[in-house]
Coordinates of C-alpha atoms in Angstrom, one line a residue:
Chain A
M8 CA 134.0 145.8 215.7
D9 CA 131.5 146.9 213.2
A10 CA 128.3 145.2 213.8
F11 CA 127.0 145.6 210.2
Y12 CA 130.1 144.0 208.8
A13 CA 129.6 141.0 211.1
I14 CA 125.9 140.8 210.1
A15 CA 126.8 140.9 206.5
I16 CA 129.3 138.1 206.8
F17 CA 126.9 136.0 209.0
L18 CA 124.0 136.4 206.6
S19 CA 125.9 135.7 203.4
V20 CA 127.6 132.6 204.7
L21 CA 124.3 131.4 206.2
L22 CA 122.5 131.9 203.0
L23 CA 125.2 130.2 201.0
L24 CA 125.2 127.1 203.2
L25 CA 121.5 126.9 203.6
G26 CA 120.8 127.7 200.0
S27 CA 123.2 125.1 198.7
G28 CA 121.4 122.4 200.6
V29 CA 123.6 121.9 203.7
W30 CA 121.6 120.4 206.5
V31 CA 120.1 123.2 208.6
G32 CA 121.6 122.2 211.9
L33 CA 125.1 121.8 210.5
A34 CA 124.8 125.0 208.5
L35 CA 124.0 126.9 211.7
M36 CA 127.0 125.3 213.4
G37 CA 129.3 126.2 210.6
V38 CA 128.2 129.9 210.6
A39 CA 128.5 130.1 214.3
W40 CA 132.0 128.6 214.2
L41 CA 133.1 131.0 211.5
G42 CA 131.7 133.9 213.5
M43 CA 133.5 133.0 216.7
E44 CA 136.8 132.4 214.9
L45 CA 136.5 135.7 213.0
F46 CA 135.2 138.1 215.6
T47 CA 136.1 136.8 219.0
A48 CA 139.2 135.5 220.8
R49 CA 137.4 132.6 222.4
P50 CA 138.2 129.0 221.6
A51 CA 135.3 128.2 219.3
G52 CA 135.4 124.4 219.6
D53 CA 135.2 124.2 223.3
A54 CA 132.4 126.8 223.5
M55 CA 130.6 124.8 220.8
I56 CA 130.6 121.5 222.5
T57 CA 129.8 122.9 226.0
T58 CA 126.7 124.7 224.5
I59 CA 125.6 121.7 222.5
W60 CA 126.0 119.4 225.4
S61 CA 124.0 121.6 227.8
S62 CA 121.2 122.2 225.3
A63 CA 121.0 118.5 224.3
S64 CA 120.9 117.3 227.9
S65 CA 118.4 119.9 229.2
W66 CA 115.4 118.8 231.1
S67 CA 112.9 120.8 229.1
L68 CA 113.9 119.0 225.9
T69 CA 112.8 115.6 227.3
A70 CA 109.2 116.4 226.4
L71 CA 110.1 116.5 222.7
P72 CA 110.9 112.9 222.0
L73 CA 108.0 111.7 224.1
F74 CA 105.4 113.8 222.3
I75 CA 106.9 112.8 219.0
W76 CA 106.6 109.1 220.0
M77 CA 103.0 109.5 221.1
G78 CA 102.1 111.0 217.7
E79 CA 104.0 108.2 215.9
I80 CA 102.0 105.5 217.8
L81 CA 98.7 107.1 217.1
Y82 CA 99.6 107.6 213.5
R83 CA 99.9 103.8 213.2
T84 CA 96.4 103.1 214.5
R85 CA 93.0 103.0 212.9
L86 CA 92.2 106.5 214.0
S87 CA 91.7 108.0 210.6
E88 CA 88.8 105.6 209.9
D89 CA 87.3 106.0 213.4
M90 CA 87.6 109.8 213.1
F91 CA 85.7 110.0 209.8
R92 CA 83.0 107.5 210.9
G93 CA 82.6 109.1 214.3
L94 CA 82.5 112.8 213.1
S95 CA 80.6 112.6 209.9
P96 CA 77.1 112.0 211.2
W97 CA 77.4 115.1 213.4
M98 CA 78.7 117.3 210.6
A99 CA 76.2 116.2 207.9
G100 CA 73.5 118.8 209.0
L101 CA 75.8 121.8 209.0
P102 CA 76.1 124.1 206.0
G103 CA 79.1 122.8 204.2
G104 CA 78.4 119.3 205.3
L105 CA 81.1 116.8 205.6
I106 CA 83.8 119.3 204.7
H107 CA 83.7 120.1 208.4
T108 CA 85.0 116.6 209.2
N109 CA 88.4 117.8 207.7
I110 CA 88.5 120.8 210.1
V111 CA 87.1 119.1 213.2
G112 CA 89.2 116.0 212.5
C113 CA 92.3 118.0 212.3
T114 CA 91.5 119.9 215.5
V115 CA 91.0 116.7 217.4
F116 CA 94.1 115.0 216.0
A117 CA 96.1 118.1 216.6
A118 CA 95.4 117.7 220.3
V119 CA 97.3 114.4 220.3
S120 CA 99.9 115.1 217.7
G121 CA 102.5 117.9 217.6
S122 CA 103.0 117.9 213.9
S123 CA 100.9 119.3 211.1
A124 CA 102.2 116.8 208.6
A125 CA 101.0 113.8 210.7
T126 CA 97.7 115.6 211.3
L127 CA 97.3 116.1 207.5
T128 CA 98.0 112.5 206.6
T129 CA 96.0 111.0 209.3
V130 CA 92.8 113.0 208.6
G131 CA 93.3 113.1 204.8
K132 CA 93.9 109.4 204.3
M133 CA 90.2 108.8 205.0
S134 CA 88.5 112.0 204.3
I135 CA 89.8 112.7 200.8
P136 CA 88.4 109.5 199.2
E137 CA 85.2 109.7 201.2
L138 CA 84.5 113.3 200.4
R139 CA 85.4 112.8 196.7
R140 CA 82.9 109.9 196.6
R141 CA 80.2 112.2 197.8
A142 CA 81.0 114.8 195.1
Y143 CA 82.3 117.6 197.3
P144 CA 84.2 120.2 195.3
E145 CA 87.8 119.2 195.1
P146 CA 89.4 122.6 195.9
M147 CA 87.4 122.8 199.0
I148 CA 88.4 119.3 200.2
I149 CA 92.1 120.0 199.6
G150 CA 92.1 123.6 200.8
T151 CA 90.4 123.0 204.1
L152 CA 92.7 120.1 204.7
A153 CA 95.8 122.0 204.1
G154 CA 94.7 124.9 206.3
A155 CA 93.2 122.9 209.1
A156 CA 96.2 120.6 209.4
T157 CA 98.3 123.6 210.5
L158 CA 96.3 123.4 213.7
G159 CA 98.7 120.5 214.5
L160 CA 101.4 123.0 215.4
M161 CA 99.1 125.3 217.4
I162 CA 97.0 123.1 219.5
P163 CA 99.1 121.3 222.2
P164 CA 101.1 119.2 222.1
S165 CA 103.0 121.2 219.5
L166 CA 106.5 120.5 218.4
A167 CA 107.0 124.1 217.3
L168 CA 106.0 125.4 220.7
I169 CA 108.3 123.0 222.5
V170 CA 111.2 124.1 220.2
Y171 CA 110.2 127.8 220.8
G172 CA 110.1 127.2 224.6
V173 CA 113.4 125.4 224.7
T174 CA 115.0 128.2 222.6
I175 CA 113.9 131.1 224.7
N176 CA 113.7 129.2 228.1
E177 CA 110.0 129.7 228.6
S178 CA 107.7 127.2 230.3
I179 CA 106.4 124.7 227.7
T180 CA 103.3 124.1 229.7
R181 CA 102.4 127.8 229.6
L182 CA 103.0 127.9 225.9
F183 CA 100.8 124.9 225.4
M184 CA 98.0 126.5 227.3
A185 CA 98.4 129.6 225.3
G186 CA 97.9 127.7 222.1
I187 CA 94.5 126.2 223.0
L188 CA 92.1 129.1 222.5
P189 CA 93.7 130.6 219.4
G190 CA 93.7 127.1 217.9
L191 CA 90.0 126.7 218.6
V192 CA 89.2 130.2 217.3
L193 CA 91.1 129.5 214.1
A194 CA 89.2 126.2 213.7
L195 CA 85.9 128.1 214.1
M196 CA 87.0 130.7 211.5
F197 CA 87.8 127.9 209.1
M198 CA 84.4 126.4 209.7
G199 CA 82.7 129.7 209.3
Y200 CA 84.4 130.2 205.9
V201 CA 83.2 126.7 204.8
A202 CA 79.7 127.4 205.8
V203 CA 79.6 130.7 203.9
A204 CA 81.5 129.4 200.9
A205 CA 79.2 126.4 200.7
R206 CA 76.1 128.6 200.6
L207 CA 77.5 131.0 198.0
S208 CA 79.2 128.6 195.7
P209 CA 77.0 127.3 192.8
S210 CA 79.2 124.3 192.3
F211 CA 78.7 123.1 195.8
A212 CA 76.3 120.2 195.3
P213 CA 77.4 117.2 197.2
Q214 CA 75.4 114.0 197.7
V215 CA 73.0 114.6 200.6
E216 CA 73.6 112.5 203.6
P217 CA 70.8 110.5 205.1
L218 CA 70.1 112.0 208.5
V219 CA 70.7 109.4 211.3
S220 CA 69.2 109.3 214.7
L221 CA 70.9 110.5 217.8
T222 CA 71.5 107.0 219.1
E223 CA 73.0 106.0 215.8
R224 CA 75.3 109.0 215.9
L225 CA 76.4 108.2 219.4
R226 CA 77.0 104.6 218.5
N227 CA 79.2 105.7 215.6
S228 CA 81.3 108.0 217.7
R229 CA 82.0 105.6 220.5
F230 CA 85.4 104.9 218.9
L231 CA 86.3 108.5 219.5
I232 CA 85.8 108.3 223.2
P233 CA 89.3 106.9 224.0
L234 CA 90.8 109.6 221.9
I235 CA 88.9 112.3 223.8
L236 CA 90.0 110.8 227.1
L237 CA 93.6 110.8 226.0
I238 CA 93.3 114.5 225.0
L239 CA 91.8 115.3 228.4
L240 CA 94.4 113.3 230.2
V241 CA 97.4 115.0 228.4
I242 CA 96.1 118.6 228.4
G243 CA 94.2 118.4 231.6
S244 CA 97.1 117.0 233.6
M245 CA 99.2 120.0 232.6
F246 CA 96.4 122.6 233.1
F247 CA 95.5 121.4 236.6
G248 CA 99.2 121.2 237.6
F249 CA 99.3 117.4 238.1
A250 CA 102.2 117.0 235.6
T251 CA 104.9 118.9 233.9
A252 CA 104.9 118.9 230.1
T253 CA 107.4 116.0 230.1
E254 CA 105.2 114.0 232.5
A255 CA 102.1 114.8 230.4
A256 CA 104.0 113.5 227.4
A257 CA 104.8 110.2 229.3
F258 CA 101.1 109.9 230.1
G259 CA 100.5 110.5 226.4
V260 CA 102.8 107.7 225.3
L261 CA 101.3 105.2 227.7
G262 CA 97.8 106.3 226.8
A263 CA 98.6 106.0 223.1
F264 CA 99.8 102.5 223.7
A265 CA 96.6 101.6 225.6
L266 CA 94.5 103.1 222.8
S267 CA 96.4 101.3 220.1
A268 CA 96.2 98.0 222.1
G269 CA 92.5 98.5 222.6
Q270 CA 92.1 98.7 218.8
G271 CA 94.2 95.7 218.2
S272 CA 96.8 97.7 216.2
L273 CA 99.6 97.3 218.7
C274 CA 102.0 94.6 217.7
R275 CA 105.7 94.2 217.7
A276 CA 106.1 95.7 214.2
S277 CA 104.1 98.8 214.9
F278 CA 105.9 99.3 218.2
V279 CA 109.3 99.1 216.6
E280 CA 108.3 101.3 213.7
S281 CA 106.8 104.0 215.9
L282 CA 109.9 104.0 218.1
L283 CA 112.4 104.2 215.2
G284 CA 110.2 106.8 213.5
A285 CA 110.2 108.9 216.6
T286 CA 113.9 108.4 217.0
R287 CA 114.6 109.8 213.5
T288 CA 112.3 112.8 213.9
S289 CA 113.8 113.6 217.3
A290 CA 117.2 113.4 215.8
M291 CA 116.3 115.8 213.1
I292 CA 115.0 118.4 215.5
A293 CA 117.8 117.8 218.0
L294 CA 120.4 118.6 215.3
I295 CA 118.7 121.8 214.4
L296 CA 118.4 122.8 218.1
A297 CA 122.1 122.0 218.7
G298 CA 123.1 124.2 215.8
A299 CA 120.8 127.0 216.9
A300 CA 122.1 126.8 220.5
F301 CA 125.7 127.3 219.3
L302 CA 124.6 130.0 216.8
S303 CA 122.9 132.1 219.5
L304 CA 125.9 131.8 221.7
S305 CA 128.2 132.9 218.9
M306 CA 126.0 135.8 217.9
G307 CA 125.6 136.7 221.6
F308 CA 129.4 137.0 222.0
I309 CA 129.7 139.2 219.0
G310 CA 126.7 141.3 220.2
L311 CA 124.6 140.9 217.1
P312 CA 121.2 140.5 218.7
R313 CA 121.7 143.6 220.9
A314 CA 123.0 145.6 217.9
L315 CA 120.0 144.6 215.8
A316 CA 117.5 145.2 218.6
D317 CA 119.0 148.7 219.0
V318 CA 118.7 149.4 215.3
I319 CA 115.1 148.2 215.4
G320 CA 114.6 150.3 218.5
S321 CA 116.0 153.4 216.9
L322 CA 113.4 153.1 214.1
E323 CA 110.8 153.7 216.8
L324 CA 108.2 151.4 215.2
T325 CA 105.0 151.1 217.0
R326 CA 104.2 147.6 218.3
L327 CA 101.8 147.0 215.4
E328 CA 104.3 148.1 212.8
L329 CA 107.0 145.8 214.3
L330 CA 104.6 142.8 214.4
I331 CA 103.6 143.4 210.8
A332 CA 107.2 143.7 209.7
L333 CA 107.9 140.4 211.5
L334 CA 104.8 138.9 209.9
V335 CA 106.1 139.7 206.4
F336 CA 109.6 138.6 207.3
Y337 CA 108.5 135.2 208.5
V338 CA 106.2 134.6 205.6
I339 CA 109.1 135.3 203.2
L340 CA 111.5 133.2 205.3
G341 CA 109.0 130.4 205.4
C342 CA 109.0 130.3 201.6
F343 CA 112.5 128.7 201.9
L344 CA 112.6 127.2 205.4
D345 CA 110.3 124.9 207.4
G346 CA 108.6 126.3 210.5
I347 CA 110.9 124.9 213.2
S348 CA 114.0 126.0 211.4
S349 CA 112.7 129.5 210.9
I350 CA 111.8 129.7 214.6
V351 CA 115.2 128.5 216.0
L352 CA 117.2 130.4 213.4
T353 CA 115.7 133.8 214.2
M354 CA 114.8 133.7 217.9
A355 CA 118.3 134.7 219.1
V356 CA 117.9 138.1 217.3
V357 CA 114.1 138.5 217.5
E358 CA 113.8 137.8 221.3
P359 CA 115.6 141.0 222.4
M360 CA 113.5 143.0 220.0
I361 CA 110.3 141.5 221.3
R362 CA 111.3 142.1 225.0
D363 CA 112.3 145.7 224.2
A364 CA 109.0 146.3 222.6
G365 CA 107.3 145.0 225.7
I366 CA 105.5 142.2 223.8
D367 CA 104.5 139.2 225.9
I368 CA 106.9 136.4 225.1
V369 CA 104.3 133.6 225.5
W370 CA 101.8 135.5 223.3
F371 CA 104.6 136.0 220.7
G372 CA 105.1 132.2 220.6
I373 CA 101.5 131.8 219.4
F374 CA 101.9 134.6 216.9
I375 CA 105.1 133.1 215.4
V376 CA 103.4 129.7 215.1
V377 CA 100.5 131.1 213.2
V378 CA 102.8 133.0 210.9
V379 CA 105.3 130.1 210.2
E380 CA 102.3 127.9 209.6
M381 CA 100.9 130.3 207.0
A382 CA 104.2 129.7 205.2
Q383 CA 103.6 125.9 205.2
I384 CA 100.7 126.4 202.8
T385 CA 102.4 128.8 200.4
P386 CA 104.6 127.8 197.5
P387 CA 107.5 127.2 196.7
I388 CA 108.3 125.4 199.9
G389 CA 105.3 124.3 201.9
F390 CA 105.4 120.9 203.5
N391 CA 101.6 120.7 203.7
L392 CA 101.4 121.3 200.0
F393 CA 104.0 118.7 199.2
I394 CA 102.3 116.1 201.3
L395 CA 98.9 116.9 199.7
Q396 CA 100.6 116.6 196.3
G397 CA 101.7 113.2 197.2
M398 CA 98.3 112.2 198.4
T399 CA 96.2 113.7 195.6
R400 CA 98.5 113.9 192.6
H401 CA 97.5 117.5 191.9
E402 CA 99.9 120.2 190.8
I403 CA 101.4 122.3 193.6
T404 CA 99.9 125.5 192.1
Y405 CA 96.4 123.9 192.1
I406 CA 96.8 123.0 195.8
A407 CA 98.2 126.3 196.7
K408 CA 95.3 128.1 195.0
A409 CA 92.8 125.8 196.9
A410 CA 94.5 126.6 200.1
F411 CA 94.7 130.4 199.5
P412 CA 91.5 131.2 201.3
M413 CA 92.9 129.4 204.4
F414 CA 96.0 131.5 204.1
M415 CA 93.9 134.7 204.2
I416 CA 91.9 133.3 207.2
M417 CA 95.2 132.7 209.0
A418 CA 96.4 136.2 208.2
A419 CA 93.1 137.5 209.7
M420 CA 93.8 135.3 212.7
V421 CA 97.1 137.1 213.2
F422 CA 95.2 140.4 213.5
V423 CA 92.6 138.8 215.8
L424 CA 95.5 137.8 218.0
I425 CA 96.9 141.3 218.0
A426 CA 93.5 142.8 218.8
V427 CA 92.6 140.3 221.5
P428 CA 95.9 139.2 223.1
G429 CA 93.9 137.7 225.9
L430 CA 93.1 134.7 223.7
A431 CA 96.7 133.5 224.2
T432 CA 97.5 134.9 227.6
W433 CA 94.3 134.1 229.6
L434 CA 94.7 130.3 229.9
P435 CA 98.4 130.3 230.9
A436 CA 97.6 132.9 233.5
S437 CA 94.7 131.0 235.0
M438 CA 96.2 127.5 235.1
A439 CA 97.3 125.8 238.3
Q440 CA 101.0 125.8 239.3
G441 CA 102.6 122.6 238.2
P442 CA 105.1 120.4 240.1
G443 CA 108.1 122.3 238.7
Chain B
M27 CA 134.0 96.0 199.8
T28 CA 130.7 94.4 200.7
V29 CA 131.9 93.4 204.1
L30 CA 132.9 97.1 204.8
R31 CA 129.5 98.2 203.4
R32 CA 127.6 95.8 205.6
T33 CA 129.6 96.7 208.7
L34 CA 129.0 100.4 208.2
D35 CA 125.3 100.0 207.6
T36 CA 125.0 97.8 210.6
L37 CA 126.8 100.5 212.6
Y38 CA 124.3 103.2 211.6
L39 CA 121.3 100.9 212.3
G40 CA 122.9 99.8 215.5
S41 CA 123.3 103.3 216.7
G42 CA 119.7 104.0 215.8
I43 CA 118.6 101.0 217.9
I44 CA 120.7 102.2 220.8
A45 CA 119.1 105.7 220.5
A46 CA 115.6 104.0 220.5
C47 CA 116.6 102.2 223.7
F48 CA 117.4 105.5 225.3
M49 CA 114.0 106.8 224.2
V50 CA 112.4 103.9 226.1
A51 CA 114.7 104.8 229.1
I52 CA 113.4 108.4 229.1
L53 CA 109.9 107.1 229.3
A54 CA 110.8 104.7 232.1
I55 CA 112.6 107.4 234.1
I56 CA 109.7 109.9 233.8
V57 CA 107.1 107.2 234.7
G58 CA 109.3 106.1 237.6
Q59 CA 109.7 109.7 238.8
M60 CA 105.9 110.2 238.8
A61 CA 105.3 106.9 240.5
A62 CA 107.9 107.8 243.2
R63 CA 106.2 111.1 243.8
W64 CA 102.8 109.6 244.3
F65 CA 104.2 107.1 246.8
G66 CA 106.0 109.8 248.5
I67 CA 109.4 108.5 247.7
T68 CA 112.1 110.8 246.3
F69 CA 113.9 109.9 243.1
P70 CA 116.9 112.2 243.3
G71 CA 118.3 113.4 240.0
A72 CA 115.5 111.9 237.8
A73 CA 115.4 115.1 235.7
D74 CA 119.1 114.9 235.1
Y75 CA 119.0 111.2 234.2
A76 CA 116.2 111.9 231.7
G77 CA 118.2 114.8 230.3
Y78 CA 121.2 112.4 229.8
C79 CA 119.0 109.9 228.1
T80 CA 117.6 112.6 225.8
A81 CA 121.1 113.7 224.9
A82 CA 122.2 110.1 224.3
A83 CA 119.1 109.4 222.2
S84 CA 119.9 112.5 220.1
F85 CA 123.6 111.8 219.6
F86 CA 123.2 108.1 218.8
S87 CA 120.4 108.8 216.3
F88 CA 122.2 111.5 214.2
A89 CA 123.9 109.1 211.8
Y90 CA 120.9 106.8 211.6
A91 CA 118.7 109.8 210.7
L92 CA 121.2 110.9 208.1
K93 CA 121.1 107.4 206.5
H94 CA 117.3 107.8 206.3
D95 CA 117.5 111.3 204.9
A96 CA 115.5 112.6 207.9
H97 CA 117.6 115.7 208.5
I98 CA 116.1 118.9 207.2
R99 CA 117.7 120.7 204.3
V100 CA 116.7 123.2 201.7
S101 CA 116.5 121.3 198.5
I102 CA 115.4 123.9 196.0
L103 CA 118.8 124.2 194.4
L104 CA 119.6 120.5 194.7
N105 CA 116.5 119.7 192.7
A106 CA 117.1 122.5 190.2
V107 CA 120.6 121.6 189.1
G108 CA 119.5 118.3 187.6
R109 CA 122.4 116.1 186.5
H110 CA 124.9 118.3 188.2
R111 CA 123.4 117.4 191.5
R112 CA 126.1 115.0 192.4
W113 CA 128.7 117.8 192.6
L114 CA 126.5 119.9 194.8
E115 CA 125.9 116.9 197.0
V116 CA 129.7 116.5 197.2
W117 CA 129.9 120.1 198.5
C118 CA 127.2 119.5 201.0
F119 CA 128.6 116.3 202.3
A120 CA 132.1 117.8 202.4
I121 CA 130.8 120.6 204.6
G122 CA 128.9 118.1 206.6
A123 CA 131.9 115.8 207.0
A124 CA 134.1 118.8 208.1
T125 CA 131.5 120.0 210.7
A126 CA 130.8 116.5 212.0
T127 CA 134.5 115.8 212.4
L128 CA 135.0 119.1 214.3
L129 CA 132.1 118.1 216.5
A130 CA 133.5 114.7 217.2
R131 CA 137.0 116.1 217.9
Y132 CA 135.7 118.5 220.5
A133 CA 133.2 116.1 221.9
I134 CA 136.0 113.6 222.6
K135 CA 138.2 116.4 224.1
A136 CA 135.4 117.5 226.4
T137 CA 134.7 113.9 227.5
V138 CA 138.4 113.3 228.2
V139 CA 138.7 116.6 230.1
S140 CA 135.7 115.8 232.2
H141 CA 137.2 112.4 233.0
R142 CA 140.6 113.7 233.8
F143 CA 139.4 116.4 236.2
G144 CA 136.7 114.1 237.7
E145 CA 133.9 116.6 236.9
I146 CA 130.7 115.8 238.7
S147 CA 127.2 116.9 237.6
Q148 CA 125.9 120.0 239.4
G149 CA 122.5 118.4 239.9
Q150 CA 121.2 116.0 242.6
D151 CA 122.4 113.0 240.6
A152 CA 126.1 113.7 241.2
T153 CA 127.0 111.6 238.1
P154 CA 130.6 111.8 236.9
I155 CA 129.8 113.9 233.8
W156 CA 132.1 111.9 231.4
I157 CA 129.8 108.9 231.5
P158 CA 126.8 110.6 229.8
Q159 CA 129.2 112.6 227.6
L160 CA 130.5 109.3 226.3
A161 CA 127.3 109.1 224.3
M162 CA 128.1 112.4 222.7
S163 CA 131.6 111.3 221.8
I164 CA 130.5 108.0 220.3
G165 CA 127.5 109.5 218.5
T166 CA 129.3 112.3 216.9
V167 CA 132.1 109.9 215.8
I168 CA 129.5 107.7 214.1
L169 CA 128.0 110.8 212.5
A170 CA 131.4 111.9 211.1
I171 CA 132.0 108.3 209.8
A172 CA 128.5 108.4 208.1
F173 CA 129.4 111.7 206.4
W174 CA 132.8 110.6 205.2
D175 CA 131.4 107.3 204.0
R176 CA 128.8 109.0 201.8
L177 CA 131.2 111.7 200.6
I178 CA 133.7 109.1 199.5
R179 CA 131.1 107.1 197.7
L180 CA 129.8 110.2 196.0
I181 CA 133.3 111.2 194.8
L182 CA 134.0 107.7 193.6
G183 CA 130.6 107.7 191.8
H184 CA 129.1 104.8 193.7
D185 CA 125.5 104.9 194.8
V186 CA 124.6 108.3 193.5
E187 CA 120.8 108.1 193.4
F188 CA 119.1 110.6 195.7
G189 CA 115.9 110.0 197.5
S190 CA 113.9 113.0 198.5
S191 CA 112.5 111.7 201.6
L192 CA 109.7 114.2 202.1
E193 CA 107.6 112.1 204.3
E194 CA 110.5 111.7 206.7
Q195 CA 111.4 115.4 206.8
G196 CA 107.7 116.3 207.1
R197 CA 107.2 114.5 210.4
G198 CA 108.6 117.3 212.4
K199 CA 106.3 119.9 210.8

């Protein structure tokens, strides 16, 4: 069997189905089905259902719906007001002023939510009108928000990292730990940019905040304490080995309920809405994962990943060249697909390449998340851009231009990761062994 | 016609609610397992039960999520074709209906086979595997019904407005 012939058929059918608007999960199943029927003698239907059943009922996947639910509960609380009120007095003195509330707010919310869209809406809901009222430059408000919201996918809990871990059978806890330091470094890089840009830009002339006393600051931030405790509970329980990722997610859901009840935003309606919202989002991701599981089985039978890995191997790229090639590839792919779809779609073929090149698979998880998130703030398809368009009514091109500096910072972050791999690998190596 | 419409919509919503109940069950099982561990009691097969509930939550929610436009798709072309969108949607829903029907067919077959041969889970739970697989069969059948339902309505020209539910799809990002 000619591998190139098979690759050509796979790719063209996949592009046809995806491009014409067939749902990603079903498109993957369709291509996988066709591939098995054309190139193998195995019964495609039975293989399909066995694979889909075992992937859908796997233990590691149980963390996903729970983390989604936790985010949905917090999304329906008063957190966005509390966040702005609690953070702004601390940021007022920094160069760049309250713009930093965007970045710090996103970082904090990212630590309880696995989605960058939820992070973006929660933080932006309050900070956009407040920053506008204080005459901060519009591109800066929007750009930093678009960029910093991508931290939602990097700082644990992260839906993209769960999906990555499930796809390649890697410990989700280790991936989560790997995301913490790079996420914080990226947030600092964003803040550094804001500080410098605020000093250099002549149009940066916001209303000056009255400086408030330390006690006043602390009093304003007291609403953030439960949130910080929740973050420590979820991430700490995993780091110190008290809980698996799924158990930490269960803590998270219970903690989110407690926080929501404490604020008085927990009622029957918000409970039902959060539950049904989480059900829909989990369904969406589960369908993609089911399709991807069958696609990787089908490609595996045909021998595609091996063949491609050999081709790549024969090119004798250095590790850096391979990573840069993948960077470009994912940014282009991300122009058409969302982050989670790009990850599951490609991992079956990319994983053997990465392993052959001797690249750490946990480290690569962080790399791929930064890269697919870069694509979320580039046109034509960038979910963060779309959401910001809905919130601000600006043109997509305007928002993309405002977010461009953040894109460059994330590109720089990729090279920081390559230069200092320890950022991603140190924490997972030093955490306590979990209960399984 | 309206009776059929209402029945089908209730079916999708109902399966969504069942899926939501399984979400609560996942939480209950995980919390129960942790509590058992602290009290030194074993809860054999907890991980397997949680896995079955995750699978059931997924399969039951597929049709409900479709109804709410929550499944991810690439909509560049769909938005670009303007008034011809209906026919492109017919193509998408036809592919979807065919795939979902295949899924349902083999899911039922797998469940029947598991039942006939009395297959038992490999894990500590020792559950007859056809019981959790029942969720897969029912869920995929409802998904197939949802696809055929929308496909037929599209062809007949009923209810052809399309929402682009960005906020829904964005949740997973």
